[in-house]
XYZ file of C-alpha atoms in Angstrom:
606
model
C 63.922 -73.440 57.597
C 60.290 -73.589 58.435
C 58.641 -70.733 60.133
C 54.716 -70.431 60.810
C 52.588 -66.826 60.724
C 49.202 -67.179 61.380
C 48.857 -71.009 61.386
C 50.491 -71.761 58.204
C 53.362 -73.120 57.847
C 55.854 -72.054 55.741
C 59.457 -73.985 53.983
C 62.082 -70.461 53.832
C 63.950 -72.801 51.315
C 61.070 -72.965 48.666
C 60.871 -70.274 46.739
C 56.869 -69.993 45.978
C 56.480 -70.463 49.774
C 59.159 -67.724 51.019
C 57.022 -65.208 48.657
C 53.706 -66.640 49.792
C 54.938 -66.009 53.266
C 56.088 -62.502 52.201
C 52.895 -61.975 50.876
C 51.063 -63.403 53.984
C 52.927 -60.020 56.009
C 52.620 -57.527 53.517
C 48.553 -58.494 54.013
C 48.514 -58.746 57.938
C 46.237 -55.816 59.696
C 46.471 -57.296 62.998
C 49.198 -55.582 64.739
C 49.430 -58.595 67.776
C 50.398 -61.318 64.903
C 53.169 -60.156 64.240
C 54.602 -59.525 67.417
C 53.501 -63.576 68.659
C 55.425 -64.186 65.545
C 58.312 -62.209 66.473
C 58.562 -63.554 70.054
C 58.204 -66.666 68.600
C 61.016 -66.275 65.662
C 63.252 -65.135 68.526
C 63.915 -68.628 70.365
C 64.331 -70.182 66.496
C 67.001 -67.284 65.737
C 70.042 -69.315 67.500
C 71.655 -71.161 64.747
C 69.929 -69.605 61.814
C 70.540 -66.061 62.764
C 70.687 -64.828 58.645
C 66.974 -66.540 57.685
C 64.725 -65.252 60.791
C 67.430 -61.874 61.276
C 65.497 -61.293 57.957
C 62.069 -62.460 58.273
C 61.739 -60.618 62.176
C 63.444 -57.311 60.121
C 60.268 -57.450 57.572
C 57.813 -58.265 60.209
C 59.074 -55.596 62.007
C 58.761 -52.976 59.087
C 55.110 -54.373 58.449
C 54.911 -53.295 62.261
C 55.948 -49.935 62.050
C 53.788 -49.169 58.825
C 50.668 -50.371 61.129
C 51.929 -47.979 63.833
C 51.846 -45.210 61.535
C 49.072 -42.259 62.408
C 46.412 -42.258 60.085
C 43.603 -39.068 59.819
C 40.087 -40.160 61.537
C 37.202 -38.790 60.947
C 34.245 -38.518 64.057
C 31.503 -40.902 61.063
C 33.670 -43.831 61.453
C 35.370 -42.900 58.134
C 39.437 -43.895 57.942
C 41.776 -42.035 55.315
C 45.498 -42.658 54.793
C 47.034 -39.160 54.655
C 48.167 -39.196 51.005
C 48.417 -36.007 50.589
C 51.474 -34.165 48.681
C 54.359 -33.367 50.446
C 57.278 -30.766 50.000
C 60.257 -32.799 48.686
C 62.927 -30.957 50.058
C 61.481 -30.762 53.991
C 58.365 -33.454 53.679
C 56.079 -30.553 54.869
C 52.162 -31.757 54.117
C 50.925 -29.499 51.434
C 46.906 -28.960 50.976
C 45.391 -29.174 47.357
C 43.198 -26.703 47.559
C 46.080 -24.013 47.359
C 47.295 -25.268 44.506
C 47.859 -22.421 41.426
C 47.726 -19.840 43.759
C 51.373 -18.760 43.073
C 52.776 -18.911 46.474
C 51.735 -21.213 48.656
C 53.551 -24.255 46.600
C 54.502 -25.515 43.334
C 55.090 -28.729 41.442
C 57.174 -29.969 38.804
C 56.031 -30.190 35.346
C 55.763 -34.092 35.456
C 53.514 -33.587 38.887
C 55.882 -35.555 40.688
C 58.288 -33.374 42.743
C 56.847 -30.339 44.695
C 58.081 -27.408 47.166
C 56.624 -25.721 49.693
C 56.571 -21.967 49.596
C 59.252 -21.512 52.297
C 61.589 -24.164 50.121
C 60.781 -22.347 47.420
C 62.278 -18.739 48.526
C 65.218 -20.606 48.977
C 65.421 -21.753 45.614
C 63.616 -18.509 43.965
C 66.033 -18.803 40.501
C 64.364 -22.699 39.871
C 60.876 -20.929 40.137
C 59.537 -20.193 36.921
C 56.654 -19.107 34.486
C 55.007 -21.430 32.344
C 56.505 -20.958 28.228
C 53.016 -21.287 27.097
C 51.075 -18.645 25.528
C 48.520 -17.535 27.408
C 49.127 -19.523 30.673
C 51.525 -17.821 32.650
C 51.642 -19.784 35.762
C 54.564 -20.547 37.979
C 56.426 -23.716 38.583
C 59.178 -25.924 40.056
C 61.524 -26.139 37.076
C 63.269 -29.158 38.228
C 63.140 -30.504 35.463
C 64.136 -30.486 31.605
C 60.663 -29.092 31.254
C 59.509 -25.416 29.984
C 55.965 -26.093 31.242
C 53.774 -25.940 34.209
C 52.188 -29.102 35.365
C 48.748 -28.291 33.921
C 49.837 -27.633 30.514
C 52.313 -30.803 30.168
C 49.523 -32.994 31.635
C 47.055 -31.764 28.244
C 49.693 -31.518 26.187
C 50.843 -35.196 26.958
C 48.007 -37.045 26.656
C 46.399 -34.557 23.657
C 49.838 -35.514 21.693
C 49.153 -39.455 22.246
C 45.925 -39.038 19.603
C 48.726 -38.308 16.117
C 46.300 -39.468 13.562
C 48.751 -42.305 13.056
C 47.879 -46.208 12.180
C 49.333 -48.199 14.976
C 49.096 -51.984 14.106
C 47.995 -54.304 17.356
C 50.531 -57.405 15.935
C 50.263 -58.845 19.663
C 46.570 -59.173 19.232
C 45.018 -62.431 17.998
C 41.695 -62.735 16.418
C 39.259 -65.744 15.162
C 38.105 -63.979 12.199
C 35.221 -65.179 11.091
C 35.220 -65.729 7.567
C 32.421 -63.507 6.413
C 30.809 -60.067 8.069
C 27.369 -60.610 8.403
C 26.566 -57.390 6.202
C 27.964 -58.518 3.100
C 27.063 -62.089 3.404
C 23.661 -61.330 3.635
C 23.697 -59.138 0.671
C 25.596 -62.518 -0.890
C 22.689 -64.896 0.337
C 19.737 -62.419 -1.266
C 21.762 -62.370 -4.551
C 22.232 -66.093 -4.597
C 17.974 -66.625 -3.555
C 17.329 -64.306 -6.491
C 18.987 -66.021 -8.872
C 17.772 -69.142 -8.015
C 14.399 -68.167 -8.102
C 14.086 -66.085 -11.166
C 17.517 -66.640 -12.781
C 18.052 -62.990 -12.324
C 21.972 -61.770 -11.587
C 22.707 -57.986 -9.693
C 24.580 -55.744 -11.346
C 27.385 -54.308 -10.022
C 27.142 -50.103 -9.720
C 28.997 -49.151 -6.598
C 31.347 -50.565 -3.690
C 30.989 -50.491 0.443
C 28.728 -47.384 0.834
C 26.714 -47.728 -2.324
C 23.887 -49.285 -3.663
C 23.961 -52.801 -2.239
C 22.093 -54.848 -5.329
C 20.528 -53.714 -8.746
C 18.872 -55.700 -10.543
C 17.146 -55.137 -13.951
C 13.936 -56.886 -15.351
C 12.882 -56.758 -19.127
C 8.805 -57.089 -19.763
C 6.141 -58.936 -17.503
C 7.468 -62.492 -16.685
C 10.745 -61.033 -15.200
C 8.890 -58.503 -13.367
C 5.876 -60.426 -11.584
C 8.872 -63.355 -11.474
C 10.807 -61.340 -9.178
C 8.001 -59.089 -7.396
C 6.091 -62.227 -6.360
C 9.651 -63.681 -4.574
C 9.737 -60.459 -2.434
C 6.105 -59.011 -2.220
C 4.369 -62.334 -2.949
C 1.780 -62.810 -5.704
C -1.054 -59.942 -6.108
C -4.423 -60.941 -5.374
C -7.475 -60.176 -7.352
C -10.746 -59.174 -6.072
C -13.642 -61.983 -6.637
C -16.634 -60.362 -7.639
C -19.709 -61.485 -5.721
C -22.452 -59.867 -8.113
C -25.095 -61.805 -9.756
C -24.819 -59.548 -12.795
C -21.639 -60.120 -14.920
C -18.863 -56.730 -14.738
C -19.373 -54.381 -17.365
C -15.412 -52.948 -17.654
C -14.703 -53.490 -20.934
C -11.275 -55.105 -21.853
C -8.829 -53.496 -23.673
C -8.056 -54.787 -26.584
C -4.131 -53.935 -26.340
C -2.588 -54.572 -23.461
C 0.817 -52.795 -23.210
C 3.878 -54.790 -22.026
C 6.222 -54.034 -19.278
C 9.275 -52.478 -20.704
C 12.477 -52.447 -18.322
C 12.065 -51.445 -14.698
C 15.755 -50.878 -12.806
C 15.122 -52.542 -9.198
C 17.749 -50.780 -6.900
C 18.331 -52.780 -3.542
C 19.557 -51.567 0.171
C 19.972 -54.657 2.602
C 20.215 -54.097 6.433
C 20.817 -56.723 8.606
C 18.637 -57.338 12.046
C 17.663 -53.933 13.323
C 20.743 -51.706 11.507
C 19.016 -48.164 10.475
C 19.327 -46.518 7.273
C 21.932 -43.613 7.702
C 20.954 -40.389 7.134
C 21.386 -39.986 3.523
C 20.080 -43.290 2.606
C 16.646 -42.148 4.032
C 16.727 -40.395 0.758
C 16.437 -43.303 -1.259
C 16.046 -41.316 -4.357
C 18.780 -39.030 -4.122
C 20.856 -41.472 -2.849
C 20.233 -43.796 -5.933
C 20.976 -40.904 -8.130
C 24.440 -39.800 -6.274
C 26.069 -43.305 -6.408
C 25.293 -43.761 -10.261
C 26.564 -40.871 -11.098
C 29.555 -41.276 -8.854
C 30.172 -44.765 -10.577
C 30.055 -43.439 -13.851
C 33.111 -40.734 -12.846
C 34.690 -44.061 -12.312
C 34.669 -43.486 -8.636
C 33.760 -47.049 -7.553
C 36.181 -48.622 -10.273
C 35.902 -50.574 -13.883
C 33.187 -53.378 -12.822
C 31.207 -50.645 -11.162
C 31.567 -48.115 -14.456
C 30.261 -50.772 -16.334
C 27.324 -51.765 -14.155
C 26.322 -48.008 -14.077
C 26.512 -47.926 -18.207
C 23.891 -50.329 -18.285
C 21.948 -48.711 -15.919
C 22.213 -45.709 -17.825
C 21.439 -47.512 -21.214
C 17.945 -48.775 -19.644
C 17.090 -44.819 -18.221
C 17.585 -43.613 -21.902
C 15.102 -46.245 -22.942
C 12.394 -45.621 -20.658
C 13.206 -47.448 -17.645
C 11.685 -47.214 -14.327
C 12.855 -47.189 -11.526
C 11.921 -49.182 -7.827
C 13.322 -48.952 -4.551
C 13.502 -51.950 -2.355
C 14.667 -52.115 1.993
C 15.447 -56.041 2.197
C 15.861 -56.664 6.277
C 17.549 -59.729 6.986
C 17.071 -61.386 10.373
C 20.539 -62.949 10.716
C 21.667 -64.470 14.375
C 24.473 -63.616 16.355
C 27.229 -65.435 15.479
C 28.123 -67.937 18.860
C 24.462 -66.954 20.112
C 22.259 -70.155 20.948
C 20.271 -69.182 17.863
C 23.645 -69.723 16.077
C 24.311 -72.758 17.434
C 21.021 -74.242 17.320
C 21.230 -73.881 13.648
C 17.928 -71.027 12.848
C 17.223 -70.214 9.977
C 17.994 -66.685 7.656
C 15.175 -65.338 6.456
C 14.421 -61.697 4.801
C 11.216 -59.692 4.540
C 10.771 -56.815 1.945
C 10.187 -53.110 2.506
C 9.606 -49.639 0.624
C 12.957 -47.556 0.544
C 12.747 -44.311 1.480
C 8.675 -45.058 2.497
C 7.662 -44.312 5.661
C 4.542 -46.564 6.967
C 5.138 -49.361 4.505
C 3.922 -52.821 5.033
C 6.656 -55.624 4.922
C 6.350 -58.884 2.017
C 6.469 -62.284 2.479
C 8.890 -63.726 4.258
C 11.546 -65.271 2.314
C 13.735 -68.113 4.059
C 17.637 -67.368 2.290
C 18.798 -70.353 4.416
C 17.844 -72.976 6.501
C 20.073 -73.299 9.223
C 22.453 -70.571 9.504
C 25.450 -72.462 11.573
C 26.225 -74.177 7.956
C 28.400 -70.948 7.404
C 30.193 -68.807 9.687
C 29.723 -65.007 9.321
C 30.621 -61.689 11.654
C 28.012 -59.604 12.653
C 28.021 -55.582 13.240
C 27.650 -56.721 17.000
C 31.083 -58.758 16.669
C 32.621 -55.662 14.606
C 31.361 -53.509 17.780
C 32.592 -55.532 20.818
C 35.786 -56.490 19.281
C 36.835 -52.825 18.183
C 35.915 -51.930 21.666
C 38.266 -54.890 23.335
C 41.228 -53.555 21.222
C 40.703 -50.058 22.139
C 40.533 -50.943 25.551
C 44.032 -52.597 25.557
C 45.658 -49.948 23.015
C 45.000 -47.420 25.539
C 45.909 -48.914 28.672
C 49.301 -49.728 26.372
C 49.623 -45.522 26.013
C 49.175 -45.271 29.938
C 45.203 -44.677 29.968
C 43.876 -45.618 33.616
C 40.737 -48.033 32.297
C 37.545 -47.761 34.088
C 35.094 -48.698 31.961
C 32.157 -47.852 29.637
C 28.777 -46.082 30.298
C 26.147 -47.884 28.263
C 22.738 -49.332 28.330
C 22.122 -52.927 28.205
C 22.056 -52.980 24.739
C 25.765 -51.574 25.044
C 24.996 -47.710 23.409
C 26.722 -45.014 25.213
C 29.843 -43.768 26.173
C 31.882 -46.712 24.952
C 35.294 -45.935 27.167
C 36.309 -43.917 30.096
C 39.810 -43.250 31.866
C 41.316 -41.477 34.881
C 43.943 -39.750 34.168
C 46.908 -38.345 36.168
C 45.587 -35.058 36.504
C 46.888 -31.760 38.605
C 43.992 -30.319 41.431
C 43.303 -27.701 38.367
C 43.891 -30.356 34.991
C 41.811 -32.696 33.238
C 41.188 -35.571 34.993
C 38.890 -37.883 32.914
C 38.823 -38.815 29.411
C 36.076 -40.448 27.834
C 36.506 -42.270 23.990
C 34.198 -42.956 21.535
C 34.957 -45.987 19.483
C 34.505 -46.841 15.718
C 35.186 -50.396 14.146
C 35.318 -51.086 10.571
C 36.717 -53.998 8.548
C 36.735 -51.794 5.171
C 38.356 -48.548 6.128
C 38.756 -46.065 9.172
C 35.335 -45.088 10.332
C 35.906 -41.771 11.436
C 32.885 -40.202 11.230
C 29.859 -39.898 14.738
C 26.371 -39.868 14.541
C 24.418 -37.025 15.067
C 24.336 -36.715 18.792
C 27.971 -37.522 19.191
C 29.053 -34.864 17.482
C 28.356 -32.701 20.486
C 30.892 -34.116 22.397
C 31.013 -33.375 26.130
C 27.196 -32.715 26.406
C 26.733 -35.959 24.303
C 28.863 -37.630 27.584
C 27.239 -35.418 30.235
C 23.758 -36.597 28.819
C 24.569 -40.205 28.968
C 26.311 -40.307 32.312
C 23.398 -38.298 33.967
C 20.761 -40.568 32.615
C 23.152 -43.868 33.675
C 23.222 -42.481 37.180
C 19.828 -41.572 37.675
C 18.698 -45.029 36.099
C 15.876 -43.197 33.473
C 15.177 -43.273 29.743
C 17.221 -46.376 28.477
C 18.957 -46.577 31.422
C 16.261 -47.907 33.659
C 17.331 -51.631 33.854
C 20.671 -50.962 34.709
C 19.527 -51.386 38.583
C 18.808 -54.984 38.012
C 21.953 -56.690 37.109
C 23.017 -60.373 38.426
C 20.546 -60.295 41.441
C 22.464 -58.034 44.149
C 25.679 -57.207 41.873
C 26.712 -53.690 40.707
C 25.911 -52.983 37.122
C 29.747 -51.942 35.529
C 28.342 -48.605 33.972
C 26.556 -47.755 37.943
C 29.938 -48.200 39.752
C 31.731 -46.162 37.066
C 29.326 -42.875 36.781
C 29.192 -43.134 40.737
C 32.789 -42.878 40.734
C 33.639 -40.071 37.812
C 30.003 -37.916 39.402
C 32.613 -37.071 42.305
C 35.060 -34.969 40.042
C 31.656 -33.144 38.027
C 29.536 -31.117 40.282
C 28.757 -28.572 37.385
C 28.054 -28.232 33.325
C 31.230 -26.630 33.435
C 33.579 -29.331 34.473
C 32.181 -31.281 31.869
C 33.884 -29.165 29.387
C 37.438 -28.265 31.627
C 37.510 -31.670 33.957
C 37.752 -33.785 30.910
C 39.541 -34.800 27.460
C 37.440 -36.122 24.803
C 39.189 -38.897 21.822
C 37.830 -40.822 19.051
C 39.324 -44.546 18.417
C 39.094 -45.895 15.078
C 39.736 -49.553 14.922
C 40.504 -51.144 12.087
C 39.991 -55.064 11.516
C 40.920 -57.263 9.197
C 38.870 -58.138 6.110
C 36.714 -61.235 6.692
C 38.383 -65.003 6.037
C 41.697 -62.731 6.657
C 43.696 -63.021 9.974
C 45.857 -59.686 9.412
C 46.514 -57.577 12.547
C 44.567 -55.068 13.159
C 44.895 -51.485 13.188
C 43.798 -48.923 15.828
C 43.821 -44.300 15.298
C 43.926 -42.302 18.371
C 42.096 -38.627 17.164
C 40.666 -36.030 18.735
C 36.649 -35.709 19.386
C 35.870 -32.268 18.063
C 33.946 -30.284 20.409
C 30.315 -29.654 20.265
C 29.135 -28.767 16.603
C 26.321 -26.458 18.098
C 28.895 -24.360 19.293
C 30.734 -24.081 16.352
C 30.066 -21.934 13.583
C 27.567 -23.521 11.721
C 24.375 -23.784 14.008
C 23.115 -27.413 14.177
C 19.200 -27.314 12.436
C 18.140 -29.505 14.807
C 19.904 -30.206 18.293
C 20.942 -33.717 18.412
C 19.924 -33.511 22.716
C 16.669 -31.710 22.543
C 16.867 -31.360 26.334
C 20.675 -32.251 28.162
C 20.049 -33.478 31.775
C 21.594 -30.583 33.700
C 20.648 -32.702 36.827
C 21.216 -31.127 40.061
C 23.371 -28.261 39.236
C 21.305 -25.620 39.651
C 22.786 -22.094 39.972
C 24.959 -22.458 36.595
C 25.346 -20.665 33.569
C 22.886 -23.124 31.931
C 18.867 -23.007 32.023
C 17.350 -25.390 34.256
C 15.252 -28.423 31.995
C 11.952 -27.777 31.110
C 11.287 -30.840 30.093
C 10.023 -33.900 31.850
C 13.143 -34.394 32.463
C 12.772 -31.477 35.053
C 10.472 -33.299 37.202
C 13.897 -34.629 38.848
C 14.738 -32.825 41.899
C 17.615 -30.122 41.464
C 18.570 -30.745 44.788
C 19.502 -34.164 43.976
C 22.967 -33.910 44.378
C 23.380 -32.659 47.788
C 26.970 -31.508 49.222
C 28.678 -34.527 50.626
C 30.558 -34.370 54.030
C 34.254 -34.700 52.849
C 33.783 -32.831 49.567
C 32.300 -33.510 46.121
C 28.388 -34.338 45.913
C 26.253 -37.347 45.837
C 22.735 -38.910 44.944
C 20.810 -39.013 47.741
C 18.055 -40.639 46.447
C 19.587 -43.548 44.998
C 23.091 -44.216 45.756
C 24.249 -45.094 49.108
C 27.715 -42.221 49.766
C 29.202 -44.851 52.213
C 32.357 -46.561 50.613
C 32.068 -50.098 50.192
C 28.312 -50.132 49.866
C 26.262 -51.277 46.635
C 22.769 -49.943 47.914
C 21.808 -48.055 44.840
C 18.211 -47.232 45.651
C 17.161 -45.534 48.520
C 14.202 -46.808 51.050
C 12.958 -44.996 53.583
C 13.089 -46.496 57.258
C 9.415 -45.789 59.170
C 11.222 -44.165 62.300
C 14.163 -42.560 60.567
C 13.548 -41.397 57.241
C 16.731 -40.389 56.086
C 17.889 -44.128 57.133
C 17.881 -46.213 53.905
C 16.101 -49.347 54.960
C 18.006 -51.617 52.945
C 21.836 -50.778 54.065
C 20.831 -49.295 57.004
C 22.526 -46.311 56.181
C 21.841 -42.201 55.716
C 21.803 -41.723 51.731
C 21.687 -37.756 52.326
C 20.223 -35.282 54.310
């Protein structure tokens, strides 16, 4: 039977089209086409009362949910009422008395509740929470011993078990090298070709990357004038001849051990690398425990043999400019080259630069970037697979930051946010953060403040795809509403580490993903950080709290940026426009109405 809604005809007797025209009602917001299609499916009804009987009973249900009374506000603003209701008498309950012990309660899963006059009927199902400490009362409905606060942390704080779960359903074009250990493979190889020298094998993954030993002069100026380039010699421009006498004797170079660390593009030296020296000593002495296995104990015997005959030592930081694998540099086939540094020298002047390969396309490699951006894809689907509410990360445009975030289901008085901080690896687990993530919720506060106020290394994130939203600027505008204090940083939110595990280059295993916990701040711990990680925290506009207002020039930032908004929460009103549906994100000032933003033509704040 064909019916038309809104011009378009529709065949009931087609499937795709009876749920296209389904769709096409579920959709409709104009209450007056539906009733010219009812009128209309009236006259057709004699005959073929069982097809329209049906579509007029739908439209008619789409009718009534139009009809329904919705809460308007005198700014224009239009809310459904979604707030709880008693499930015994459908009585509208308000959050805000929520956890005060009589007005209502819920059940432990937040998904049945009672009103207060319910619950005096039912006074034997109204019970404490079980857990120490907490205390508070609930609708025990349910198999649960726990209030609805407690089994919302406990829930999602039992997801992160420390436990290897493999992604099989995840597919991945490995590459067939990382770009880390090729490169240390392409130095070796332009070594050896140009000095016939061979590294010696000491230590694995986090050790010394090459060592290589040279025996008298023509090994050592061989391989100091491939990386440094050959010395020059002052020509004397006197008329009268130099009157330095020669020696006689000239001593020869005995062994010098030449210990390597490559870095590839702009990857920093971790913090006990910048050591070179003790760093150097550590792994030898680790490889001759037989820490790093046989090849490595052997490697570090020789090494050992040349120290006990004299040998010195140098210290060399080869950077290798390497490009992004599928990057037009890739494809366009530029070269590899390397340049030379002091390790563990600060100030040091770079060597000649020393071309490992002419077009880099004639091998295929993975980079740290892939490593990153992969691990952070995985995480992202492993935790919307445990029931994680994905909204996105917080980062600059060079993609540091807070890597995930997630809503959660959360109580009026629960956590409801979780941010993750991911590590990728194709060796092992990474577990470990830097320095400034191990303060957990300040690191996130600090990050999310400067995304939303667009400063430090967040400045370009206003200018993004001419008049588009940048993804990290729609999500801190949207988690800001929940945080309008230091505080709720710490109680508001749930903090996780996600260690991703790939396969090892040329392999195409699955890969395998840890959900753990992000311990909280070290500087509140026992052991009192040396130097704080966040010299100043951006405690932007919450003045009046527990913590000291910034004194740095940071500070220069209004405190009154956040102002109270109308309906609850606070917003920016300097930058972001509070009106839903709006991407203004930086305020202008209209000539006759200030507090008009020029751009949306709408009031930012007061």
């Amino acid at each position: 039977m064909k019916i038309t809604f809104d011009g378009i005809e529709y065949e009931t007797d087609d499937t795709s089209q009876k749920d296209a025209l389904a769709l096409a009602i579920d959709t409709c917001v104009a209450a007056w086409k539906l009733d010219q299609a009812i009128i209309a499916l009236r006259f057709k009804s004699f005959g073929n009362e069982t097809v329209t009987g049906t579509v007029i009973a739908y439209m008619e249900k789409r009718r009534r949910q139009l009809e329904t009374p919705q809460v308007t506000f005198t700014q224009g603003f239009v809310f459904r009422d979604d707030r709880k209701k008693c499930t015994v008498c459908t009585a509208p309950l308000e959050l805000e008395t929520y956890g005060t012990g009589s007005d209502w309660f819920s059940s432990s899963d937040f998904n049945q509740f009672i009103c207060g006059p319910c619950a005096m009927k039912q006074s034997s199902n109204i019970k404490a929470c079980s857990k120490t400490g907490c205390g508070r009362l609930f609708w025990a409905c349910t198999s649960q011993t726990t209030c609805a606060d407690c089994y919302a942390r406990s829930h999602y704080e039992g997801l992160a078990r420390d436990q290897a779960i493999t992604m099989s359903q995840v597919t991945l074009d490995v590459p067939q090298y990382h770009g880390g250990v090729h490169a240390e493979i392409l130095f070796r190889n332009f070594i050896k070709a140009q000095t016939n020298l061979d590294s010696i094998c000491v230590s694995r993954n986090n050790g010394i990357d090459l060592v290589f030993i040279t025996n008298g002069d023509a090994e050592y100026d061989s391989l100091r004038n491939c990386m440094v380039g050959p010395s020059t010699v002052p020509v004397s421009t006197s008329r009268f001849p130099s009157r330095t006498r020669t020696q006689r004797f000239v001593p020869q170079r005995g062994r010098v051990i030449h210990c390597i660390e490559v870095k590839v593009n702009d990857a920093q030296c971790s913090k006990a690398q910048k050591n070179a020296e003790k760093f150097v000593n550590d792994r030898i002495k680790r490889a001759l425990k037989g820490e790093y296995g046989d090849d490595a104990l052997a490697g570090a015997g020789t090494v050992e043999a040349a120290m006990n005959k004299g040998a010195e030592f140098e210290l060399h930081l080869i950077r290798v400019s390497m490009p992004r694998f599928g990057t037009t540099e890739y494809t366009q086939g530029a070269p590899i080259t390397a340049v030379r540094y002091p390790w563990g020298e600060t100030g040091g002047t770079g060597g000649i630069q020393m071309t490992l390969l002419a077009q880099c396309n004639s091998i295929t490699y993975m980079d740290s970037a892939w490593i990153g951006d992969t691990g952070e894809r995985i995480a992202t689907q492993f935790l919307a697979q445990l029931g994680f509410d994905i909204r996105g990360p917080v980062q600059n445009n060079t993609g540091n930051g807070v890597d995930i975030t997630a809503k959660l289901k959360h109580t009026p008085t629960s956590p409801r946010w979780a941010f993750f901080e991911v590590k990728a690896s194709t060796a092992k687990f990474q577990t470990s953060l830097e320095h400034a993530e191990e303060e957990q919720w300040m690191f996130v506060m600090d990050r999310c403040s400067k995304a939303l106020m667009h400063i430090d290394k967040y400045k370009g994130l206003g200018a993004y795809q001419g008049s588009s939203v940048h993804p990290t600027v729609r999500t801190v505008n949207d988690l800001f509403w929940d945080f309008q204090s230091p505080e709720h940083w710490e109680t508001r939110a749930l903090y996780f580490r996600v260690a991703v595990r790939l396969p090892d280059p040329g392999q195409n295993d699955a890969p395998q993903v840890k959900l753990l916990l992000w311990a909280s701040p070290r500087s509140q711990g026992t052991k009192a950080l040396v130097k704080d990680p966040i010299p100043q925290p951006l405690f932007i506009g919450y003045g009046g709290s527990s913590f000291p207002t910034p004194t740095s020039s940071v500070g220069k930032v209004s405190m009154q940026t956040f102002a109270p908004h109308p309906f609850g929460g606070r917003y920016d009103n300097v930058h972001s426009c509070f009106v839903m549906g709006c991407d203004c994100s930086q305020f202008v000032p209209t000539l006759l109405f200030p507090k008009t933003c020029k751009t949306c033509l709408h009031d930012h704040g007061s």
